[in-house]
Short mmCIF file of C-alpha atoms and ligand atoms in Angstrom, two decimals:
data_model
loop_
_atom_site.label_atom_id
_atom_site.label_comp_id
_atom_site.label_asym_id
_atom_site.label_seq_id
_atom_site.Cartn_x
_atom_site.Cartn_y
_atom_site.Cartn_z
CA UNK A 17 0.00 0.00 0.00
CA UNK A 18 1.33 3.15 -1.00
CA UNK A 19 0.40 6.13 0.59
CA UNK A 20 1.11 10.08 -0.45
CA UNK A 21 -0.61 13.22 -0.54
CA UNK A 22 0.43 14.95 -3.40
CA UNK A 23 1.24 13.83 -6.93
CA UNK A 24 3.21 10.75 -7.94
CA UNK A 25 6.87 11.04 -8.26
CA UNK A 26 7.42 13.28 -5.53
CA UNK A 27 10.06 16.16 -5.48
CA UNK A 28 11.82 14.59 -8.29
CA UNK A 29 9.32 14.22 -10.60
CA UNK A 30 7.45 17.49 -9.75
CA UNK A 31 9.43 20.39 -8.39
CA UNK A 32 13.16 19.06 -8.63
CA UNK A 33 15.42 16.90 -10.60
CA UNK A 34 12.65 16.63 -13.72
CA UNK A 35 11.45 19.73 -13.62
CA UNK A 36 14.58 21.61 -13.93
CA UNK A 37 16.37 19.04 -16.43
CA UNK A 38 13.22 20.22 -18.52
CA UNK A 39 14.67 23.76 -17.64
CA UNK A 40 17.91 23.18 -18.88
CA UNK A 41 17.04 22.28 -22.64
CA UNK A 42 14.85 25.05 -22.86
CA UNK A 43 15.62 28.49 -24.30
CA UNK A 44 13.02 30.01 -22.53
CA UNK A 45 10.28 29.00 -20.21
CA UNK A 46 7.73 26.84 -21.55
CA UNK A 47 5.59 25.43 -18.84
CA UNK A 48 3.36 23.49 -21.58
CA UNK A 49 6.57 21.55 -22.16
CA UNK A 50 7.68 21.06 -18.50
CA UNK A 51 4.07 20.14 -17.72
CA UNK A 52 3.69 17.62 -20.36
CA UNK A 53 7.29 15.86 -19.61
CA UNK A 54 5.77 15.31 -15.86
CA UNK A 55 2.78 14.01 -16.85
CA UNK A 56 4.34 11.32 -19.36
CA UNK A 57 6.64 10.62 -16.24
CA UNK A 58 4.12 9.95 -14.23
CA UNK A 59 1.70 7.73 -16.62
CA UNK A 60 4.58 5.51 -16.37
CA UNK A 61 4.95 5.22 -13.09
CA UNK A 62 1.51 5.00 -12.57
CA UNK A 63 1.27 2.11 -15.53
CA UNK A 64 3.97 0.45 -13.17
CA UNK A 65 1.98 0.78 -10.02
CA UNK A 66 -0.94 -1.14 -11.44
CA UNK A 67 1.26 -3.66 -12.87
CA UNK A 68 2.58 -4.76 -9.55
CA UNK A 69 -0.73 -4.28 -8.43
CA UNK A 70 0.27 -1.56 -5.38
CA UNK A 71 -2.52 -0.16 -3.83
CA UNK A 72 -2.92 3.73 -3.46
CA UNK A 73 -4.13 5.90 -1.18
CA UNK A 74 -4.21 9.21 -1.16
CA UNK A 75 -3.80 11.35 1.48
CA UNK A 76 -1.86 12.40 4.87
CA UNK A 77 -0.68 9.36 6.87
CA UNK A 78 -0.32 9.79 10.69
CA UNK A 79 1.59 6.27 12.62
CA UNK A 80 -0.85 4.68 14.54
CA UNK A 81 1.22 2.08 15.90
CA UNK A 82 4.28 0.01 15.05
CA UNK A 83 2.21 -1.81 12.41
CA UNK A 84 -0.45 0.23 11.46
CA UNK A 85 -0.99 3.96 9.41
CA UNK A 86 -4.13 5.97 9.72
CA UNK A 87 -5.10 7.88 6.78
CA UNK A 88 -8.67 9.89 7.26
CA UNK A 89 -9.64 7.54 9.75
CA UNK A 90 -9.02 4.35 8.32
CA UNK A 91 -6.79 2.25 9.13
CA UNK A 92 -4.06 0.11 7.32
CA UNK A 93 -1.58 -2.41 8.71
CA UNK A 94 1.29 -3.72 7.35
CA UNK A 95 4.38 -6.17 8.50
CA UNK A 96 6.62 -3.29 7.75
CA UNK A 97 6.24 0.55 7.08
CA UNK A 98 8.59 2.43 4.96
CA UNK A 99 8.74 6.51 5.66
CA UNK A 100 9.57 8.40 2.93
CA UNK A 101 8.19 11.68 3.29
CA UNK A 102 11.22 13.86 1.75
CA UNK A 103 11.97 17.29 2.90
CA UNK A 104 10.66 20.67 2.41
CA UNK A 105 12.62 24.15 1.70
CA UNK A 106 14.45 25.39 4.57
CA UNK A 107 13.30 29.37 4.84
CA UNK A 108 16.51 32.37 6.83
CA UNK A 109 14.77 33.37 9.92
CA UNK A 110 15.28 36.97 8.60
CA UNK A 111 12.91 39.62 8.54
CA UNK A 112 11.29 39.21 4.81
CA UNK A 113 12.12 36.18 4.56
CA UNK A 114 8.56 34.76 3.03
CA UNK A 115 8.67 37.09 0.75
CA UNK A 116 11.27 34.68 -1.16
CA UNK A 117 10.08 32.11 -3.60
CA UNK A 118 11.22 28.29 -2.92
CA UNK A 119 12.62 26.29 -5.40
CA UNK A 120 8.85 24.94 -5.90
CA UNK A 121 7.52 28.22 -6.80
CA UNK A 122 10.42 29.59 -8.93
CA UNK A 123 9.78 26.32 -11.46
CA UNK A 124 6.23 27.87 -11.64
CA UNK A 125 6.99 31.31 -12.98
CA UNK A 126 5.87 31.96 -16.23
CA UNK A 127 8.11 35.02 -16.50
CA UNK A 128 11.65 35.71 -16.85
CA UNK A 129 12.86 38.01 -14.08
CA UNK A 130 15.04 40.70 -15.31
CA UNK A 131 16.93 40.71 -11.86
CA UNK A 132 17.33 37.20 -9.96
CA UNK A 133 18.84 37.47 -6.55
CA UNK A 134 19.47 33.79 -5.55
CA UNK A 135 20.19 33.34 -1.80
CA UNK A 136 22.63 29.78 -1.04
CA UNK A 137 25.21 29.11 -3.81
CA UNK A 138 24.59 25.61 -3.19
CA UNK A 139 22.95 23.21 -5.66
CA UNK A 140 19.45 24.23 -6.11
CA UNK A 141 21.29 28.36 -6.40
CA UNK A 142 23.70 27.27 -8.76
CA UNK A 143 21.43 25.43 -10.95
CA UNK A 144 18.56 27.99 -11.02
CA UNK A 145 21.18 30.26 -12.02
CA UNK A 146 22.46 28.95 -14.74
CA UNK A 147 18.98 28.61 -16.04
CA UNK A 148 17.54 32.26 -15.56
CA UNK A 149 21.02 33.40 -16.87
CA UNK A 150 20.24 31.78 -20.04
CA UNK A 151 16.68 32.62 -19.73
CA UNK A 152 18.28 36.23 -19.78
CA UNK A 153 18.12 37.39 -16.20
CA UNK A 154 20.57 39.06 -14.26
CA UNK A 155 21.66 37.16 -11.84
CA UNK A 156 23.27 37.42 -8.51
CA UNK A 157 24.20 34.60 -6.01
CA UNK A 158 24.90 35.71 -2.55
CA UNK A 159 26.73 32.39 -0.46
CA UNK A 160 27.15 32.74 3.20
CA UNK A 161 30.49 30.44 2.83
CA UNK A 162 33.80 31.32 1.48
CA UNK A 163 33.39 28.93 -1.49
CA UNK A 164 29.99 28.37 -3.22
CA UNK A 165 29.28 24.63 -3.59
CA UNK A 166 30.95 24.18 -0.11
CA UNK A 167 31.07 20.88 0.76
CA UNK A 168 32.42 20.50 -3.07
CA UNK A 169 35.97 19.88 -3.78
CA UNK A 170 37.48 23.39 -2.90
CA UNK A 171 39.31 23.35 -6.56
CA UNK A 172 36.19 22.41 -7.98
CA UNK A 173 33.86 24.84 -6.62
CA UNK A 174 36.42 27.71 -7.37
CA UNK A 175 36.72 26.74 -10.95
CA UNK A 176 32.91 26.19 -11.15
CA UNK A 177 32.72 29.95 -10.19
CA UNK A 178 35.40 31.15 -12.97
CA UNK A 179 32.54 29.78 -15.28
CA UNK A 180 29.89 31.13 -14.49
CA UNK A 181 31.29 34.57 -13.74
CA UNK A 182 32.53 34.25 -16.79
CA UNK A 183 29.19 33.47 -18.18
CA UNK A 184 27.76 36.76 -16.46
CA UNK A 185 26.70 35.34 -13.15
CA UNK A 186 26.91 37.61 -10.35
CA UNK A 187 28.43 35.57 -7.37
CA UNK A 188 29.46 36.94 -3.80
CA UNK A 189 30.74 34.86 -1.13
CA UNK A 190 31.08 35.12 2.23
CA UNK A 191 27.83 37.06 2.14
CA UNK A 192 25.57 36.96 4.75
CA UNK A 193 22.05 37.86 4.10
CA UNK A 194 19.99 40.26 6.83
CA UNK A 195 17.06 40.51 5.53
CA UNK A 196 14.91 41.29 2.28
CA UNK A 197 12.50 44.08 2.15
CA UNK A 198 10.47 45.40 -1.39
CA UNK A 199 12.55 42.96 -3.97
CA UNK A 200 15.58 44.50 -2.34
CA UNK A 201 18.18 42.26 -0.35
CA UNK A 202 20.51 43.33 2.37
CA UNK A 203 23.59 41.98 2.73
CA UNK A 204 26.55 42.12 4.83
CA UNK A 205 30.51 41.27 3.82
CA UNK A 206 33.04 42.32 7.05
CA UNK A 207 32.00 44.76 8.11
CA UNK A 208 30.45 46.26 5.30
CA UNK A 209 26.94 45.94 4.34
CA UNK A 210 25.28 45.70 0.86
CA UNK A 211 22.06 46.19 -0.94
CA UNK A 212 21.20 44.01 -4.09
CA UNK A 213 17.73 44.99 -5.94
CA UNK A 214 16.00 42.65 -7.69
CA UNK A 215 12.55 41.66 -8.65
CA UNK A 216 12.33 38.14 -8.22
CA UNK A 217 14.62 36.44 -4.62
CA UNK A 218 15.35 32.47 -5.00
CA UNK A 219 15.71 31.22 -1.08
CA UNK A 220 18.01 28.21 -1.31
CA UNK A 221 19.68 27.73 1.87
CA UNK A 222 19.06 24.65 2.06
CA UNK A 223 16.38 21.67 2.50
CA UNK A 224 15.09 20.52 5.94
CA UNK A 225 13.05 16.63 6.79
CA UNK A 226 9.69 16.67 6.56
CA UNK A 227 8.12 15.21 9.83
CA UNK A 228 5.39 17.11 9.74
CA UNK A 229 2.19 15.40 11.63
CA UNK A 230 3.32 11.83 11.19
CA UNK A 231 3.44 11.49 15.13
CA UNK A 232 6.88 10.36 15.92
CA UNK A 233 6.80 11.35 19.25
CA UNK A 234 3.70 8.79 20.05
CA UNK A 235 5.41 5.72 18.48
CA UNK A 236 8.91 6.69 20.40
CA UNK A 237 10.64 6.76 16.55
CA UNK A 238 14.03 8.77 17.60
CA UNK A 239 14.34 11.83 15.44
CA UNK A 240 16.35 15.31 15.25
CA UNK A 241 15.64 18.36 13.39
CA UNK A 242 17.87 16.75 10.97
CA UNK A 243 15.97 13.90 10.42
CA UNK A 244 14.71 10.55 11.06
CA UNK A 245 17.83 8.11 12.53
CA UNK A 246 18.21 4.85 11.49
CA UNK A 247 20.64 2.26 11.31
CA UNK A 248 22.63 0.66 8.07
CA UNK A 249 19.55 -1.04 6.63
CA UNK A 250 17.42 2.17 7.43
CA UNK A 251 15.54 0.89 10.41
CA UNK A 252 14.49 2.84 13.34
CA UNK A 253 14.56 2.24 16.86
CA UNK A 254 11.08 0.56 16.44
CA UNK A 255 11.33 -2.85 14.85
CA UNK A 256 9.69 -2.92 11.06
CA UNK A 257 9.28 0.44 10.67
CA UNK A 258 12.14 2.14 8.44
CA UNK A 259 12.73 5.91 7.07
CA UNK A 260 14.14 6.56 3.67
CA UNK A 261 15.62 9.34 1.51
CA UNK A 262 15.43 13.03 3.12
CA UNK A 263 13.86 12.33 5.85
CA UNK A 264 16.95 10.71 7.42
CA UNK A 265 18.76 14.18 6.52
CA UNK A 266 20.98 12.10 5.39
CA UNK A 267 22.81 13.26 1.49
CA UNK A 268 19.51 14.59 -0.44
CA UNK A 269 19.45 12.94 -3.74
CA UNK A 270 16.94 10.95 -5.36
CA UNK A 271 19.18 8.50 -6.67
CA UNK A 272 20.48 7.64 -2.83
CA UNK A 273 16.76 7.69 -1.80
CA UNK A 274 16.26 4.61 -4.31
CA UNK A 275 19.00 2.93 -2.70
CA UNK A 276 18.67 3.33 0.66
CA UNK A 277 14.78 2.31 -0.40
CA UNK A 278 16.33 -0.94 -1.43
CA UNK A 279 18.70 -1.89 1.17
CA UNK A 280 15.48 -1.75 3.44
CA UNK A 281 13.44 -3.35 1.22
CA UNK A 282 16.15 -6.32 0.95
CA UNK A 283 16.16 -6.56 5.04
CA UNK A 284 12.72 -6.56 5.35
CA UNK A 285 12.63 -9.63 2.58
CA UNK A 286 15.70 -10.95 4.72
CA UNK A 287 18.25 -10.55 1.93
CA UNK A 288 21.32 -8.65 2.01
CA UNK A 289 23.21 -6.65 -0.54
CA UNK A 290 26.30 -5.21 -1.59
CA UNK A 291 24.97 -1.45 -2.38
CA UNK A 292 28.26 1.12 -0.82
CA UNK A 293 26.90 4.17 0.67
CA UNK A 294 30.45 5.56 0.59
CA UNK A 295 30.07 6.00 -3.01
CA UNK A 296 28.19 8.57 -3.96
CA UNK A 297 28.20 10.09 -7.65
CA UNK A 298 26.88 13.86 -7.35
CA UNK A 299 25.81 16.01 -10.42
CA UNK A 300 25.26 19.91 -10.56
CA UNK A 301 23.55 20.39 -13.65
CA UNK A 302 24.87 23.85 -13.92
CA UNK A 303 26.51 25.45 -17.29
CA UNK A 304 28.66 23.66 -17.37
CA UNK A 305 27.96 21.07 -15.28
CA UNK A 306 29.96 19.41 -12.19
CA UNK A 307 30.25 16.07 -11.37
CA UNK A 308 31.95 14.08 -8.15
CA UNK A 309 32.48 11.23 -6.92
CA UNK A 310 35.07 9.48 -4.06
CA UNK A 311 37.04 11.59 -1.68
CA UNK A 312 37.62 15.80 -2.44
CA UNK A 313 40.97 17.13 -2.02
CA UNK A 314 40.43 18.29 1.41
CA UNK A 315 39.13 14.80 2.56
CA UNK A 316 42.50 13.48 1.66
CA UNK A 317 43.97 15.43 4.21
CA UNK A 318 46.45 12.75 6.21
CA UNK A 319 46.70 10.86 2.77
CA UNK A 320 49.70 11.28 0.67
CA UNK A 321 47.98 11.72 -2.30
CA UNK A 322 48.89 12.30 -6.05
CA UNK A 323 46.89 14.34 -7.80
CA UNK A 324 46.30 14.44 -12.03
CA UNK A 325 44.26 17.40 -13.32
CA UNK A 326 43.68 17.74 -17.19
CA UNK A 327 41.91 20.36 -19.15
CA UNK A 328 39.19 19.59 -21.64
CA UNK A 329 40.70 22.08 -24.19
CA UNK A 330 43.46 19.56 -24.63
CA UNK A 331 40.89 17.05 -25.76
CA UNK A 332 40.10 16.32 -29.45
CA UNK A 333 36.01 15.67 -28.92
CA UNK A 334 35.75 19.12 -26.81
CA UNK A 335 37.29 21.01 -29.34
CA UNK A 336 35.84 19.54 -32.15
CA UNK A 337 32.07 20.28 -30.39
CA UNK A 338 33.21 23.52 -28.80
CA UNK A 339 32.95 22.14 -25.56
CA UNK A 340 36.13 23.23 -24.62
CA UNK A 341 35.80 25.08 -21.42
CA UNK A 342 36.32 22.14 -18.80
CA UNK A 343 38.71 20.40 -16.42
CA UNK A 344 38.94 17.15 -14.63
CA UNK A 345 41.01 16.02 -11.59
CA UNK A 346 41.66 12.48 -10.52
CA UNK A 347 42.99 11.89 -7.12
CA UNK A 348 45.20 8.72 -6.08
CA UNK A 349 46.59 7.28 -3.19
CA UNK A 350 50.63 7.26 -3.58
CA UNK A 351 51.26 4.64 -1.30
CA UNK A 352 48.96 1.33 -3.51
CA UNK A 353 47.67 3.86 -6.28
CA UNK A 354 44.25 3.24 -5.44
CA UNK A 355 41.60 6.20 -6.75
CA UNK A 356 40.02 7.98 -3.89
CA UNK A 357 38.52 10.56 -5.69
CA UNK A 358 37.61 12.09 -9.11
CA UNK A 359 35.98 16.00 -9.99
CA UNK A 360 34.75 17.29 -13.22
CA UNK A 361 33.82 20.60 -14.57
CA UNK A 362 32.95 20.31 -18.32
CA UNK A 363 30.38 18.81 -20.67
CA UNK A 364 29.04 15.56 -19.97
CA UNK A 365 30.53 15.66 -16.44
CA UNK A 366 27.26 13.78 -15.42
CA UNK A 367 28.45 10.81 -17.45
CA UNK A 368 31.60 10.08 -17.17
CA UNK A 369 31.44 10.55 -13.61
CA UNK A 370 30.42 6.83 -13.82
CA UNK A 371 33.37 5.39 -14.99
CA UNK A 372 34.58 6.97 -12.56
CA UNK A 373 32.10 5.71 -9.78
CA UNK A 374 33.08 2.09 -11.55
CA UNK A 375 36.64 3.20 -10.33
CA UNK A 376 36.58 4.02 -7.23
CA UNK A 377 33.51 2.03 -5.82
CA UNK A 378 35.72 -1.66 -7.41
CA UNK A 379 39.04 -0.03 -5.72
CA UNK A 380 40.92 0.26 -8.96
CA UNK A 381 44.46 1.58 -9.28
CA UNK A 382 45.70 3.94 -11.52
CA UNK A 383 47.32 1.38 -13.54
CA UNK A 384 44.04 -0.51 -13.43
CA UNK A 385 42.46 2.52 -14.86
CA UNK A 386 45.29 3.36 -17.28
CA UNK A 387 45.21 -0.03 -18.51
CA UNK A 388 41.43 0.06 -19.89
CA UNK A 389 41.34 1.40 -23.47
CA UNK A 390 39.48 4.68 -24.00
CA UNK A 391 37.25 5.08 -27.28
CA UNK A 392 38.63 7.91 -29.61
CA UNK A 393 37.61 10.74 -29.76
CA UNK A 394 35.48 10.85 -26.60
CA UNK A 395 35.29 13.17 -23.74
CA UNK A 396 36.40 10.19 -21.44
CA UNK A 397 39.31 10.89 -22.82
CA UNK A 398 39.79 13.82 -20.36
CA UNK A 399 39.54 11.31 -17.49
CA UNK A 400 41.70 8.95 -18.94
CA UNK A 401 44.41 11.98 -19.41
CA UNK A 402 43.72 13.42 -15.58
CA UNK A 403 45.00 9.96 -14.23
CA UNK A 404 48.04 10.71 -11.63
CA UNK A 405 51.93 8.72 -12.49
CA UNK A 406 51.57 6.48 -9.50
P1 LIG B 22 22.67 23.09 -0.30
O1 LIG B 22 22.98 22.63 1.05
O2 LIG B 22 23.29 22.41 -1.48
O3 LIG B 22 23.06 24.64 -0.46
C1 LIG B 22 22.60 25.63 0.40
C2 LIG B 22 23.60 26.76 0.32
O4 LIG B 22 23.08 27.87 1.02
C3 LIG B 22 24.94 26.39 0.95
O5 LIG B 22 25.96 26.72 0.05
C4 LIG B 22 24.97 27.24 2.20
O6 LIG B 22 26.27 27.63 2.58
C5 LIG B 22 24.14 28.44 1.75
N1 LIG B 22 23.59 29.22 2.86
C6 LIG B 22 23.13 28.77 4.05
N2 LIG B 22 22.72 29.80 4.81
C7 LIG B 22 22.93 30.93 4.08
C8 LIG B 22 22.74 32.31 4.34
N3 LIG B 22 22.27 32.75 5.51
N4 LIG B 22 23.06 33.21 3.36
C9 LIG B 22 23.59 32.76 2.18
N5 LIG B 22 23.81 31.47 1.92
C10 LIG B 22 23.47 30.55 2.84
O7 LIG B 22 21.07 23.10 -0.41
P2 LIG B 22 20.12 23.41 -1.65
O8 LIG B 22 20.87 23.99 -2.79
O9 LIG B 22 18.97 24.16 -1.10
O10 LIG B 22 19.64 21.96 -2.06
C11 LIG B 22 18.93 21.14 -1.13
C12 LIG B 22 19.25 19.69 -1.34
O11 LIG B 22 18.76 19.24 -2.59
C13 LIG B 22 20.74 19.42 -1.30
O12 LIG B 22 20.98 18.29 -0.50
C14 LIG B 22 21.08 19.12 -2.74
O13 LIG B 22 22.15 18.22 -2.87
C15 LIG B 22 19.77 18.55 -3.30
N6 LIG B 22 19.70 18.84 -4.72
C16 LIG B 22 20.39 18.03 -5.57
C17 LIG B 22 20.40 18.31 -6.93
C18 LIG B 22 21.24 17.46 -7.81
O14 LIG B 22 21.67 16.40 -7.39
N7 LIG B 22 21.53 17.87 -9.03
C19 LIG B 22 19.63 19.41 -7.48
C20 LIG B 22 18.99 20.22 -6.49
C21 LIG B 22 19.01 19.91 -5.16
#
C-alpha cells in the first residue's frame, strides 16, 4: 500500500530533478513543455503501479502504531512501514524572509525576471542560475560560505565559479544575508553591508526533513531536526518500521533515496546486498555542469595523495564540439595507487562521472584505470588523461 498526498513522483518528478532538467534544454520558459514531460513521467509510473498491483491511497498518513498507518480515519496495517516523506525548503529566519520564492515556486513562474537574486550558492542556487542566466536574467548569487558549492571539492567549486562569472553570473561569497525588504536584499561582507535589488529572490539555503504530523513522538521513533535516525539497513529504533531518503537528513538525492529504499526493502525480505553508501556520484547540472564522486581534495587530508588534473581544451572531442571550457582532476593514493577521488567541470561531467564511480567504488588503481582502453575521440578521454603517475 502506498500512501502520499500529493502527486506521484514526488520532489523529483514534480518540483526538482525533472522539472529543472526540462529547464535546462529550454531556451526560454515553456511550462506546456515542462508540464507535459511530468505528466508522461508519471503515466509511467503510474502504468507500473498497477502492474505490480500496489494499492494507493491518497492522502496524509499519521503512525498509529508500530504496524499500522491511519489515513482519514481508516486504518491500514502492514508487516513493515517504509517513511519516505522527503523534505521541504528550509526558509533564513530573517525579517522578509517569506517574501522569497522556494525552489517549488520559482519552477512555476511563467516570466523571466530581469533581476534574480538567488540566496545559497549551493545546488538548487547554482542550478537555477544557470537557467535564468540563459533565460536572460541578471543574476546574482549571494553564499554565506567562502566557497559556493561548499562541501564541493574546494578546486572544484572555485573553478565552477570562474565559469559562471565568466558566463555573467553575479556571485558573492562570504555574504551573509539580513534581511529582504520590497525585492531589495541586504547583505553584509566584514564589516560592510550591501544592498542588491532585484525583482524576483530564490531562497536556497538549504532543505530541511519533513516530519510534519506523522506522530513520531507517540510511536517513540528517535528523530532530530535533521531527520529521522536509522541504522545501516534504514531501520528505526522501532522494529519494522524504516525511514528513507530526506527524511533521514541524510545526502539529499533521489538517486540515494532509491537505494537506501532498497537496502530496506532487501532486510525486510531478509536478503542482504552489496549497495556502498560511501560512493556517492553527485551532479550539478549547472553550465557547465559538475560532477563528483570518491574523496575531495580536502578529505584526503592525512593521505599522501597524487593528484592528475587535465583540461578539456586539450581534448580532441571538446574542441571539435566547442565544448572546450572544462577540467577534470583524478585523485590517487601514492602509497597502492588506489583512486580515492575524481571531480569534473565540463560537458558531460554527469556521465563520465560513472566510470569513474566504476573506479573508485571496485578499488581500482591507476594502472588498473590506465590499462582500460578509451574510445577515440570521446570526452572520457579527459579522465583517462587526468590519471596521476603512481
Ligand atoms: P545546499 O545545502 O546544497 O546549499 C545551500 C547553500 O546555502 C549552501 O551553500 C549554504 O552555505 C548556503 N547558505 C546557508 N545559509 C545561508 C545564508 N544565511 N546566506 C547565504 N547562503 C546561505 O542546499 P540546496 O541547494 O537548497 O539543495 C537542497 C538539497 O537538494 C541538497 O541536498 C542538494 O544536494 C539537493 N539537490 C540536488 C540536486 C542534484 O543532485 N543535481 C539538485 C537540487 C538539489
Amino acid at each position: 500500500v502506498l500512501v502520499h498526498d500529493g502527486p506521484l513522483g514526488g520532489t523529483c518528478l514534480n518540483e526538482g530533478c525533472i522539472p529543472t532538467k526540462a529547464m535546462c534544454a529550454m531556451d526560454a520558459p515553456d511550462q506546456n513543455r515542462k508540464n507535459e514531460i511530468i505528466a508522461q513521467l508519471q503515466a509511467g509510473i503510474a502504468q507500473l503501479m498497477r502492474n505490480k498491483l500496489i494499492t494507493q491511497v491518497q492522502g496524509r498518513a499519521r503512525l498509529a502504531g508500530p504496524h499500522s498507518v491511519e489515513v482519514a480515519g481508516q486504518v491500514y496495517e502492514g508487516d513493515a512501514m517504509i517513511i519516505a516523506t522527503g523534505s521541504v525548503s528550509a526558509y533564513l529566519p530573517i525579517p522578509g524572509a517569506q517574501s522569497a520564492l522556494d525552489s517549488a515556486a520559482m519552477l512555476n513562474l511563467d516570466y523571466v525576471p530581469q533581476r534574480l537574486c538567488i540566496i545559497g550558492g549551493g545546488v538548487i542556487g547554482l542550478e537555477f542560475a544557470s537557467i535564468y542566466r540563459k533565460f536572460g536574467s541578471e543574476v546574482t548569487v549571494l553564499e554565506y560560505c567562502p566557497n559556493i558549492l561548499p562541501r564541493f571539492d574546494t578546486d572544484l567549486s572555485k573553478r565552477l565559479k570562474a565559469a559562471l562569472v565568466k558566463r555573467g553570473i553575479a556571485i558573492e561569497t562570504s555574504a551573509c544575508v539580513t534581511a529582504i525588504e520590497q525585492g531589495c536584499v541586504s547583505w553584509t561582507k566584514g564589516d560592510k553591508a550591501f544592498t542588491t535589488q532585484a525583482g524576483c529572490v530564490l531562497m536556497a539555503v538549504g532543505r530541511r526533513p519533513n516530519l510534519r504530523s506523522l506522530n513520531l513522538d507517540d510511536l517513540g521513533i528517535k528523530y532530530t531536526p535533521r531527520g529521522i535516525e536509522t541504522d545501516s539497513d534504514f531501520q528505526t529504533n522501532i522494529p519494522g518500521v524504516y525511514a528513507v531518503g530526506d527524511i533521514t537528513g541524510g545526502m539529499m538525492l533521489a538517486h540515494v533515496a532509491a537505494a537506501q529504499g532498497r537496502r530496506a526493502l532487501n532486510h525486510i525480505c531478509g536478503q542482504s546486498d552489496g549497495i556502498d553508501f560511501s560512493v556517492v556520484p553527485a551532479v550539478v547540472f549547472t553550465v557547465p555542469e559538475v560532477a563528483t564522486v570518491g574523496k575531495s581534495e580536502e578529505e584526503c587530508a592525512g593521505i599522501d595523495v597524487a593528484v592528475g588534473k587535465a583540461n578539456y581544451r586539450a581534448n580532441g572531442k571538446a574542441v571539435a564540439s566547442e565544448e572546450a571550457d572544462g577540467w577534470c582532476k583524478v585523485l590517487a593514493d601514492k602509497a597502492d595507487g588506489r583512486i580515492l577521488g575524481v571531480h569534473i567541470m565540463g560537458a558531460h561531467a554527469s556521465d563520465i562521472i560513472h566510470e569513474a564511480a566504476v573506479l573508485v567504488a571496485l578499488g581500482a588503481t591507476t594502472k588498473n584505470a590506465r590499462d582500460i582502453i578509451h574510445a577515440h575521440p570521446t570526452l572520457s578521454e579527459v579522465l583517462y588523461s587526468a590519471i596521476p603517475n603512481v
